[in-house]
PDB file of C-alpha atoms in Angstrom:
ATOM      1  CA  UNK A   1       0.000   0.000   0.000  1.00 64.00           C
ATOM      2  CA  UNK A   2       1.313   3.340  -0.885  1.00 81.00           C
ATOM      3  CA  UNK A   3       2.024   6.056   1.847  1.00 92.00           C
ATOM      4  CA  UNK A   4       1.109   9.430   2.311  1.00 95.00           C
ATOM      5  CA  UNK A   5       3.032  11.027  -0.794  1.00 96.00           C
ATOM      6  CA  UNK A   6       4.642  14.494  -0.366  1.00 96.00           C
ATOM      7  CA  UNK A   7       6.650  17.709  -2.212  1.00 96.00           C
ATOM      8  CA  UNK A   8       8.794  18.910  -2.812  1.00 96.00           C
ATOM      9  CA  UNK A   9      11.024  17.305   0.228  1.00 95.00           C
ATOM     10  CA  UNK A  10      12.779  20.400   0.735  1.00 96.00           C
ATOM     11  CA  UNK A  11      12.620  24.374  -0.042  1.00 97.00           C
ATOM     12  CA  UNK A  12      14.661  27.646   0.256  1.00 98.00           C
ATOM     13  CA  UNK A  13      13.252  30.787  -0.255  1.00 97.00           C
ATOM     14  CA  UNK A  14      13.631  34.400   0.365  1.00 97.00           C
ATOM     15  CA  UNK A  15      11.098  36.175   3.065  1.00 95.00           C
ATOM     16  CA  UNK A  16       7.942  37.544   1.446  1.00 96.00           C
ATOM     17  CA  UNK A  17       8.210  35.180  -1.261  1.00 97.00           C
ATOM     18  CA  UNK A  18       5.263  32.777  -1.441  1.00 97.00           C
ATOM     19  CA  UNK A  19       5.722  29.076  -1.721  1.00 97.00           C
ATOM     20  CA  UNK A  20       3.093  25.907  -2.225  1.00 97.00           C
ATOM     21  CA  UNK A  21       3.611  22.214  -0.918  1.00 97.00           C
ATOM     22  CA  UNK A  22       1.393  19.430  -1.949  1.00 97.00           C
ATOM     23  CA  UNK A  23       0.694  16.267  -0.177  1.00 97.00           C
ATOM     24  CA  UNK A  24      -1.212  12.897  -1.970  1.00 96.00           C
ATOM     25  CA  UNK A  25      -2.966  10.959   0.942  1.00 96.00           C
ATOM     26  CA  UNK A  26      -3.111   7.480   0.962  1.00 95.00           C
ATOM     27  CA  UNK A  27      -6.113   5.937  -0.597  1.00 93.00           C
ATOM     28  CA  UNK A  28      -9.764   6.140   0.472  1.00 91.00           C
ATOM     29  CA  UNK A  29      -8.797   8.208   3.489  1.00 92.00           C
ATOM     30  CA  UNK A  30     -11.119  11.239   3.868  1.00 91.00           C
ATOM     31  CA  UNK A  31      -9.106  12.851   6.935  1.00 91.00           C
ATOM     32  CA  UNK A  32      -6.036  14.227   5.579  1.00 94.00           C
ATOM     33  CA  UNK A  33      -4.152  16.938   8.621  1.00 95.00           C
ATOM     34  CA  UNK A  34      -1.599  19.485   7.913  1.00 97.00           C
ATOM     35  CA  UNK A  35       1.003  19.989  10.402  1.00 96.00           C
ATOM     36  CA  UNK A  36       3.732  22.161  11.122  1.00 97.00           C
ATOM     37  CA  UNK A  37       7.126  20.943  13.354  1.00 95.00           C
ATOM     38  CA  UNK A  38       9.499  23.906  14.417  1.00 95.00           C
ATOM     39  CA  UNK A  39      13.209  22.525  15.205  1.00 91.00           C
ATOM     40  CA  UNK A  40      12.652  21.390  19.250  1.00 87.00           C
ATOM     41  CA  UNK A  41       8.764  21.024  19.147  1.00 90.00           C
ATOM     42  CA  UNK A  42       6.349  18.257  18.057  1.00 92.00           C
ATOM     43  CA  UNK A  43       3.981  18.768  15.096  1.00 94.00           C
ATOM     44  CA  UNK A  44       1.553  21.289  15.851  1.00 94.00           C
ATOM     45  CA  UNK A  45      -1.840  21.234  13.621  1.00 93.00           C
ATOM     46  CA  UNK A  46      -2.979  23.659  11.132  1.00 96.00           C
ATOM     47  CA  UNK A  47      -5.283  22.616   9.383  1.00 95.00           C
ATOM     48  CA  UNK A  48      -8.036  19.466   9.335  1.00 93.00           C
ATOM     49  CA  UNK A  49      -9.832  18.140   6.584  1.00 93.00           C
ATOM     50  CA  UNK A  50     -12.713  15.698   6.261  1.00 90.00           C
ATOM     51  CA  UNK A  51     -13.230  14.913   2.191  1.00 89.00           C
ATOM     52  CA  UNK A  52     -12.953  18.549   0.899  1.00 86.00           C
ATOM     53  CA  UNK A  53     -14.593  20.264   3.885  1.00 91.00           C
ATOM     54  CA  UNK A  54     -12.363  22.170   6.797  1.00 92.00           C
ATOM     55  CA  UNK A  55     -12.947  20.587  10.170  1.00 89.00           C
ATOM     56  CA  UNK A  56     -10.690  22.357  12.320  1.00 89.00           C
ATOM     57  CA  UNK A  57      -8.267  25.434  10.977  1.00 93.00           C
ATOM     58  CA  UNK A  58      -7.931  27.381  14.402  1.00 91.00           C
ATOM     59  CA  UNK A  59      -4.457  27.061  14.832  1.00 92.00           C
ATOM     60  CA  UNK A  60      -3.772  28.082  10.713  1.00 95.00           C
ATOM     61  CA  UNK A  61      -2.622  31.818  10.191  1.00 94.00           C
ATOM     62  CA  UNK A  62      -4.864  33.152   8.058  1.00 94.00           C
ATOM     63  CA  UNK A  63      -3.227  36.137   7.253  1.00 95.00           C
ATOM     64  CA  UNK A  64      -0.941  34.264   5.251  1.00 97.00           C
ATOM     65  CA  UNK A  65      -1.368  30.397   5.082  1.00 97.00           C
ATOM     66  CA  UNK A  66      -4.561  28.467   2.954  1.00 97.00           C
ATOM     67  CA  UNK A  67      -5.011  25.383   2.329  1.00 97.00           C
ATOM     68  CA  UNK A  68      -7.078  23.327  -0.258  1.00 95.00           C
ATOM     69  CA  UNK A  69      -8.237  20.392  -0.768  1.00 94.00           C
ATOM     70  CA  UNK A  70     -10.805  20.911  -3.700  1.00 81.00           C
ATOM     71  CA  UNK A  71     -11.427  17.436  -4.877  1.00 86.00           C
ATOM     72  CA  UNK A  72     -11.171  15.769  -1.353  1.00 84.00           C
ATOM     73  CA  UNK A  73      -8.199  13.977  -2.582  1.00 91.00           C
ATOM     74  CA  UNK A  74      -4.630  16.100  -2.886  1.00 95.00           C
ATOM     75  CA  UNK A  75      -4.660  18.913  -0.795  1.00 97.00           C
ATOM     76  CA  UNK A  76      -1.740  21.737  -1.242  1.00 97.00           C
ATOM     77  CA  UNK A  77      -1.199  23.949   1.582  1.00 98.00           C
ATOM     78  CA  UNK A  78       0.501  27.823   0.378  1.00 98.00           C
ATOM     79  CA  UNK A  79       2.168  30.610   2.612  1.00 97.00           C
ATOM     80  CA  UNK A  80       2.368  33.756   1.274  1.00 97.00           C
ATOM     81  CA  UNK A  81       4.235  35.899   2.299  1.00 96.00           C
ATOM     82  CA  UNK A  82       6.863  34.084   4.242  1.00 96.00           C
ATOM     83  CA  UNK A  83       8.310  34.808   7.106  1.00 97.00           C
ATOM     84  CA  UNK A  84      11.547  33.718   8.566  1.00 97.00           C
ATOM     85  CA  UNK A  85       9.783  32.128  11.506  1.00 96.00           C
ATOM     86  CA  UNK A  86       7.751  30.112   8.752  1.00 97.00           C
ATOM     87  CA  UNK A  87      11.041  27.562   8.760  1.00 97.00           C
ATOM     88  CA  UNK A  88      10.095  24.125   9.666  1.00 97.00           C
ATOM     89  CA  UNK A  89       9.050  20.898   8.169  1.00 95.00           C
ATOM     90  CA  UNK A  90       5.310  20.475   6.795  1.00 97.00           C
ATOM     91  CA  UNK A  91       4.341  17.037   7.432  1.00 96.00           C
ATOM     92  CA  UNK A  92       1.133  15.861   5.852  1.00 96.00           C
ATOM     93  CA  UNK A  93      -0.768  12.551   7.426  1.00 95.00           C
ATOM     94  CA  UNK A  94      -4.002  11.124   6.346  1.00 93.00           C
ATOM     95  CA  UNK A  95      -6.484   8.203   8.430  1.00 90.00           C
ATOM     96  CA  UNK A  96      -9.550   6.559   7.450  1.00 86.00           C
ATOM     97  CA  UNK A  97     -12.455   9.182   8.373  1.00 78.00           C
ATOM     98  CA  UNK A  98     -12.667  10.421  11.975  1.00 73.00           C
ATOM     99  CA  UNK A  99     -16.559  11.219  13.294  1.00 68.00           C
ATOM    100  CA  UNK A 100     -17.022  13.172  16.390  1.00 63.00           C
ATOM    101  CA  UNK A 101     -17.777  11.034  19.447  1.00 63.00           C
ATOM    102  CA  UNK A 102     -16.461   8.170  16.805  1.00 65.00           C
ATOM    103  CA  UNK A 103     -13.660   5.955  17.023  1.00 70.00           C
ATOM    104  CA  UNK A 104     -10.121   7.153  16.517  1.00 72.00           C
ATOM    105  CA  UNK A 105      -8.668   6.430  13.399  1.00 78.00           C
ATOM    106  CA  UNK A 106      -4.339   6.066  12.883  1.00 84.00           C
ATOM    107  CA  UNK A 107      -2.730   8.829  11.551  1.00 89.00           C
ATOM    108  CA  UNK A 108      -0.024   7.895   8.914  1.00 92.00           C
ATOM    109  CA  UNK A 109       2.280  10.553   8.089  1.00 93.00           C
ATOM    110  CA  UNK A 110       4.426  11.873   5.338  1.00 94.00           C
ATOM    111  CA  UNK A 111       8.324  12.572   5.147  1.00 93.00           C
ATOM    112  CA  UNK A 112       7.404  15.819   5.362  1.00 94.00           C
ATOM    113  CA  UNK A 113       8.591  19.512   3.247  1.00 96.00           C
ATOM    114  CA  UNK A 114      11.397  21.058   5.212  1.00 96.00           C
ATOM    115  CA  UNK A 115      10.945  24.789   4.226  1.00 97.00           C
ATOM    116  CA  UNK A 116      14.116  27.526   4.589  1.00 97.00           C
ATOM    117  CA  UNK A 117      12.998  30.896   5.167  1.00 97.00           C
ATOM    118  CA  UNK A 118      16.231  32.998   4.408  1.00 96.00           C
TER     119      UNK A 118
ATOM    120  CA  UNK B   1      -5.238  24.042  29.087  1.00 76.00           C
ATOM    121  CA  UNK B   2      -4.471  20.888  27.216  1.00 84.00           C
ATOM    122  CA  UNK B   3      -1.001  19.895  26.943  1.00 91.00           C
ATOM    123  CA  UNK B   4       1.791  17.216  26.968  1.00 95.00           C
ATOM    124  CA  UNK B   5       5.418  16.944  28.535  1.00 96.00           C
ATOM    125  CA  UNK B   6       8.229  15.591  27.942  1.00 97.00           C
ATOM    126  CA  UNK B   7      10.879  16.216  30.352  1.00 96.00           C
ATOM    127  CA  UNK B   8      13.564  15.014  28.460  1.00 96.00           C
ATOM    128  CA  UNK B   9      14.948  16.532  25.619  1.00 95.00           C
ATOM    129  CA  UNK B  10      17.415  13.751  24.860  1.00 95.00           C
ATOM    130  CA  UNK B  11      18.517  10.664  26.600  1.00 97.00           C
ATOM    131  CA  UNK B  12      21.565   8.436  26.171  1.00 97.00           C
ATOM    132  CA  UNK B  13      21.382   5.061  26.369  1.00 97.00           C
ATOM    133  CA  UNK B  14      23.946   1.822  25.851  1.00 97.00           C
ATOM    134  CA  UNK B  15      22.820  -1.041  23.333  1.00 97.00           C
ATOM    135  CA  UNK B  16      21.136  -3.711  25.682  1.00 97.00           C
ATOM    136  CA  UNK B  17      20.535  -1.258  28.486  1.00 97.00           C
ATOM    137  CA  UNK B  18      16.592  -0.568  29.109  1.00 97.00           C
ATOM    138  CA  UNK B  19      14.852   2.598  28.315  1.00 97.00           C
ATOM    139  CA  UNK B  20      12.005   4.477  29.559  1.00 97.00           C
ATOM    140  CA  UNK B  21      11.409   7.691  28.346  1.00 98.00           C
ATOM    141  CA  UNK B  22       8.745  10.333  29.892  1.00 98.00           C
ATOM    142  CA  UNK B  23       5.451  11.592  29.592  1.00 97.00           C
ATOM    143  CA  UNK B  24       2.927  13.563  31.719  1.00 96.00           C
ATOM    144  CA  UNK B  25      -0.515  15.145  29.780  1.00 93.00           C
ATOM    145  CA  UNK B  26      -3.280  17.781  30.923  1.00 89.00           C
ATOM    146  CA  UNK B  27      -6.269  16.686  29.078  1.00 83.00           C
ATOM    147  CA  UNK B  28      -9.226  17.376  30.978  1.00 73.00           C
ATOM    148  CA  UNK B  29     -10.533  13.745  30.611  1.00 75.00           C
ATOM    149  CA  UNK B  30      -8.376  11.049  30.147  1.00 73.00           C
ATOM    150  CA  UNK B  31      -7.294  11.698  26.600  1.00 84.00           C
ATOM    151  CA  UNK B  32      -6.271   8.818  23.992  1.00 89.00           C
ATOM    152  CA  UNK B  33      -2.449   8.523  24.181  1.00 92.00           C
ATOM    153  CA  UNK B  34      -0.045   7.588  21.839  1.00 94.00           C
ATOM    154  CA  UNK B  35       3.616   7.680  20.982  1.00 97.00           C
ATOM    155  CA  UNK B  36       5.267   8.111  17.538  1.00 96.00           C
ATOM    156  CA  UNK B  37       8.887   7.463  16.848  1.00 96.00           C
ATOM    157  CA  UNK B  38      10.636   9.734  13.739  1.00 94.00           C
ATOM    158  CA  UNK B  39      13.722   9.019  11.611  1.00 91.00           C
ATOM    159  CA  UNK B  40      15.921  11.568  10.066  1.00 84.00           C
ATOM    160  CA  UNK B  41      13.951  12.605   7.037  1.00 79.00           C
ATOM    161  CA  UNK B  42      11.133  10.179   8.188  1.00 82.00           C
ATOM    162  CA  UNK B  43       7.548  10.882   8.917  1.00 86.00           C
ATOM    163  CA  UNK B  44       5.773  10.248  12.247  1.00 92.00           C
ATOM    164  CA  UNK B  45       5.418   6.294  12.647  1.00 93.00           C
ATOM    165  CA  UNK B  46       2.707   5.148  15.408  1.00 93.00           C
ATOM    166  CA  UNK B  47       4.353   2.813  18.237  1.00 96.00           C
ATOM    167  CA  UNK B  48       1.467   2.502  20.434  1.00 95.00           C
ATOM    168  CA  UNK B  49      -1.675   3.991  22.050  1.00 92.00           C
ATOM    169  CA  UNK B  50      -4.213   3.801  24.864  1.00 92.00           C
ATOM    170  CA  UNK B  51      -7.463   4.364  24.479  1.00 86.00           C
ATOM    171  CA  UNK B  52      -9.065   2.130  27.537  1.00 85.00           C
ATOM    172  CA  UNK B  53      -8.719  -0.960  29.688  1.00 87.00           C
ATOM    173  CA  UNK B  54      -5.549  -2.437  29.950  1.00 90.00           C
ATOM    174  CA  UNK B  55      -2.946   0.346  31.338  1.00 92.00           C
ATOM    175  CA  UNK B  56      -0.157  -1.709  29.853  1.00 96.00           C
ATOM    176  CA  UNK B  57      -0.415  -1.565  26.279  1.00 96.00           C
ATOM    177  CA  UNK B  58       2.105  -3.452  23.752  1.00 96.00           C
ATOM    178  CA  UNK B  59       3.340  -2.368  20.482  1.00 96.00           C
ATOM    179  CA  UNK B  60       5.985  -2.442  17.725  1.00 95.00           C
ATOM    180  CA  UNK B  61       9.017  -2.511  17.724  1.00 94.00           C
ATOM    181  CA  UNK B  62       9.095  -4.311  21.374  1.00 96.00           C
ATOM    182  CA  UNK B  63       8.307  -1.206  22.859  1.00 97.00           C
ATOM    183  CA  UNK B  64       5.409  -0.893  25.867  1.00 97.00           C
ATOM    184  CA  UNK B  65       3.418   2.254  27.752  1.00 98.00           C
ATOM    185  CA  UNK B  66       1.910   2.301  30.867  1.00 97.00           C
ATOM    186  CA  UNK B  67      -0.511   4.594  31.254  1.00 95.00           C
ATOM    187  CA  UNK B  68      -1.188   5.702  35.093  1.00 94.00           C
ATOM    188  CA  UNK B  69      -4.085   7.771  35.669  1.00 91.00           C
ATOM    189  CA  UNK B  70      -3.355   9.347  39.297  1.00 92.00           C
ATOM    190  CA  UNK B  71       0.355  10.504  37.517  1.00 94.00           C
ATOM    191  CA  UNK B  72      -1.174  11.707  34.414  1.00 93.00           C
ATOM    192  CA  UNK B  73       1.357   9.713  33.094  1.00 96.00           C
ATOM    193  CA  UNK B  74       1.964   7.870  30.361  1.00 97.00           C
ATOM    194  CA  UNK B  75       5.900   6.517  29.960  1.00 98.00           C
ATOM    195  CA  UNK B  76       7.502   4.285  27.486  1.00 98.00           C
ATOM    196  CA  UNK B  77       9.831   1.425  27.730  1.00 98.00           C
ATOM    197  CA  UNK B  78      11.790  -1.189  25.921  1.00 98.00           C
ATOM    198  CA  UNK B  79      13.676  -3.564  28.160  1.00 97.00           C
ATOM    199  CA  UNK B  80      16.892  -3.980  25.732  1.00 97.00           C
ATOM    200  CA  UNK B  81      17.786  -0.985  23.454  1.00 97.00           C
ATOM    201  CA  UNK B  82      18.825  -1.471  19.758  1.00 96.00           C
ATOM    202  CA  UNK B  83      21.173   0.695  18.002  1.00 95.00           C
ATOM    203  CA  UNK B  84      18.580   0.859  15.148  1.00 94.00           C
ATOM    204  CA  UNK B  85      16.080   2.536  18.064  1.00 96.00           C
ATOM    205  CA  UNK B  86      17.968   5.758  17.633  1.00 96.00           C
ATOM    206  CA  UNK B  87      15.551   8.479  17.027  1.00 96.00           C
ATOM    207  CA  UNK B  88      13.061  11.470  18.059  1.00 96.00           C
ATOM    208  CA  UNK B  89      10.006   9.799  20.229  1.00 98.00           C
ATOM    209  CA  UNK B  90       6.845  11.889  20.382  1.00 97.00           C
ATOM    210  CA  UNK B  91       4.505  11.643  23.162  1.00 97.00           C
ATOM    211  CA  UNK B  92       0.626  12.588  22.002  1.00 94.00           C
ATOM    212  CA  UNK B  93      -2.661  13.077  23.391  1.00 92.00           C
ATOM    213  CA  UNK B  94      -5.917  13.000  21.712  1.00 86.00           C
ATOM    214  CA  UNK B  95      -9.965  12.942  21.969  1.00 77.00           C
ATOM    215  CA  UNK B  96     -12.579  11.043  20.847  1.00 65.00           C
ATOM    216  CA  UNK B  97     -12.855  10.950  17.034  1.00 57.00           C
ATOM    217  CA  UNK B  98      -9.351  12.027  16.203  1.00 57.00           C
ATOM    218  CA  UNK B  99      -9.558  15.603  16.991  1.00 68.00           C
ATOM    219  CA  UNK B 100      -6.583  18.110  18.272  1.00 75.00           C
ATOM    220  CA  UNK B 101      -4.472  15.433  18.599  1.00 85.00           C
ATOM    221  CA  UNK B 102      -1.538  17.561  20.833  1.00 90.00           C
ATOM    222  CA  UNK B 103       2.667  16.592  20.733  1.00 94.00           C
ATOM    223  CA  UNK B 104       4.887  16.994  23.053  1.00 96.00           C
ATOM    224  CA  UNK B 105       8.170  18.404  22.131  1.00 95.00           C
ATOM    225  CA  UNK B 106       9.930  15.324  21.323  1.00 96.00           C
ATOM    226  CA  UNK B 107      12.584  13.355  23.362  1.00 97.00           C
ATOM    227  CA  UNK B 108      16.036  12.781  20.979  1.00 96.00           C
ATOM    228  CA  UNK B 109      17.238   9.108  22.087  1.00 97.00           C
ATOM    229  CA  UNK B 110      20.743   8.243  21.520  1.00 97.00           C
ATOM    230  CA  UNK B 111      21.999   4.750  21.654  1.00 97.00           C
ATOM    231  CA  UNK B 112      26.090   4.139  22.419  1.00 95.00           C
ATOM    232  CA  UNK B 113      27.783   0.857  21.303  1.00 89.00           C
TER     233      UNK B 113
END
């Protein structure tokens, strides 16, 4: 069975430039998470999908972070502008679908985009 | 507010020596718990997790958890330490249905021939 596909696995850019990372869940899973993990911390969630509806995006900066996932399939997740404090890895991870008061469903997570902010 | 710990940041251990590596949560109600080992360059891979019943829970990799309620604890171990065990081991707490699933901070485990 294939994994949770992501890319690119790595990025530089410039601050205030705007970059895009994609992520390919693994099939028939309708959750698909975005995370970011700062050098020292564990993942932290941004963003939660179920199929191609948002179930939880309170910890996503709006100002400058979106995600997508228009098909309920790939989702890509974009920061623009960029700031240096943007640097960290993006891991994606998708499960089978999670249901309020439901049963909890394994993550399985992506290598992950490590993103530069220079 | 909702939160887990890991005390230690890294730990150094010799090949064959046992292991037990830390965790204390604030969940309100007892959360589901799980820990996640990472690679270099490696995702998040699940080890183990508690959801009810049986405090000690088993899982890959001949690693275990006991999860004690009055501690708000929930601690890992591995009696005999493999070189290949070398890695980042995150400590996680989550509610019913998947959601806000939290991470501690990581501990860094180093094994020494």
């Amino acid at each position: 069975e294939a994994g949770v596909a992501q890319s690119p696995r790595y990025k530089i850019i410039e601050k205030r430039q705007s970059v895009a990372f994609w992520c390919n869940p693994i099939s028939g899973h309708a959750t698909l998470y975005w995370y970011q993990q700062i050098l020292g911390q564990g993942p932290k969630l941004l963003i939660q999908f179920q199929n191609n509806g948002v179930v939880d995006d309170s910890q996503l900066p709006k100002d400058r972070f979106s995600a997508e996932r228009l098909k309920g399939v790939d989702s890509t997740l974009k920061i623009q502008p960029a700031k240096l404090e943007d640097s960290a890895v993006y891991l994606c991870a998708s499960s089978l679908a999670q249901t309020s008061g439901g049963s909890y469903n394994e993550q399985f997570f992506g290598p992950g985009t490590r993103l530069t902010v220079l | 507010a909702q939160s887990v710990t890991q005390p230690d940041i890294h730990i150094t251990v010799s090949e064959g020596a046992s292991l037990e590596l830390r965790c204390n949560y604030s969940y309100g109600a007892t959360p589901y718990l799980f820990w996640y080992v990472q690679s270099p360059g490696q995702g998040l891979q699940l080890l183990l997790k508690y959801f009810s019943g049986d405090t000690l829970v088993q899982g890959i990799k001949g690693f275990e958890a006991e999860f004690k309620r009055s501690q708000s604890s929930f601690n890992l171990r591995k009696p005999s330490v493999h070189w290949s065990d070398a890695a980042e081991y995150f400590c996680a707490a989550g509610n019913t249905g998947g959601f806000k699933t939290i991470f501690g901070a990581g501990t860094r485990l180093f094994v020494k021939a």
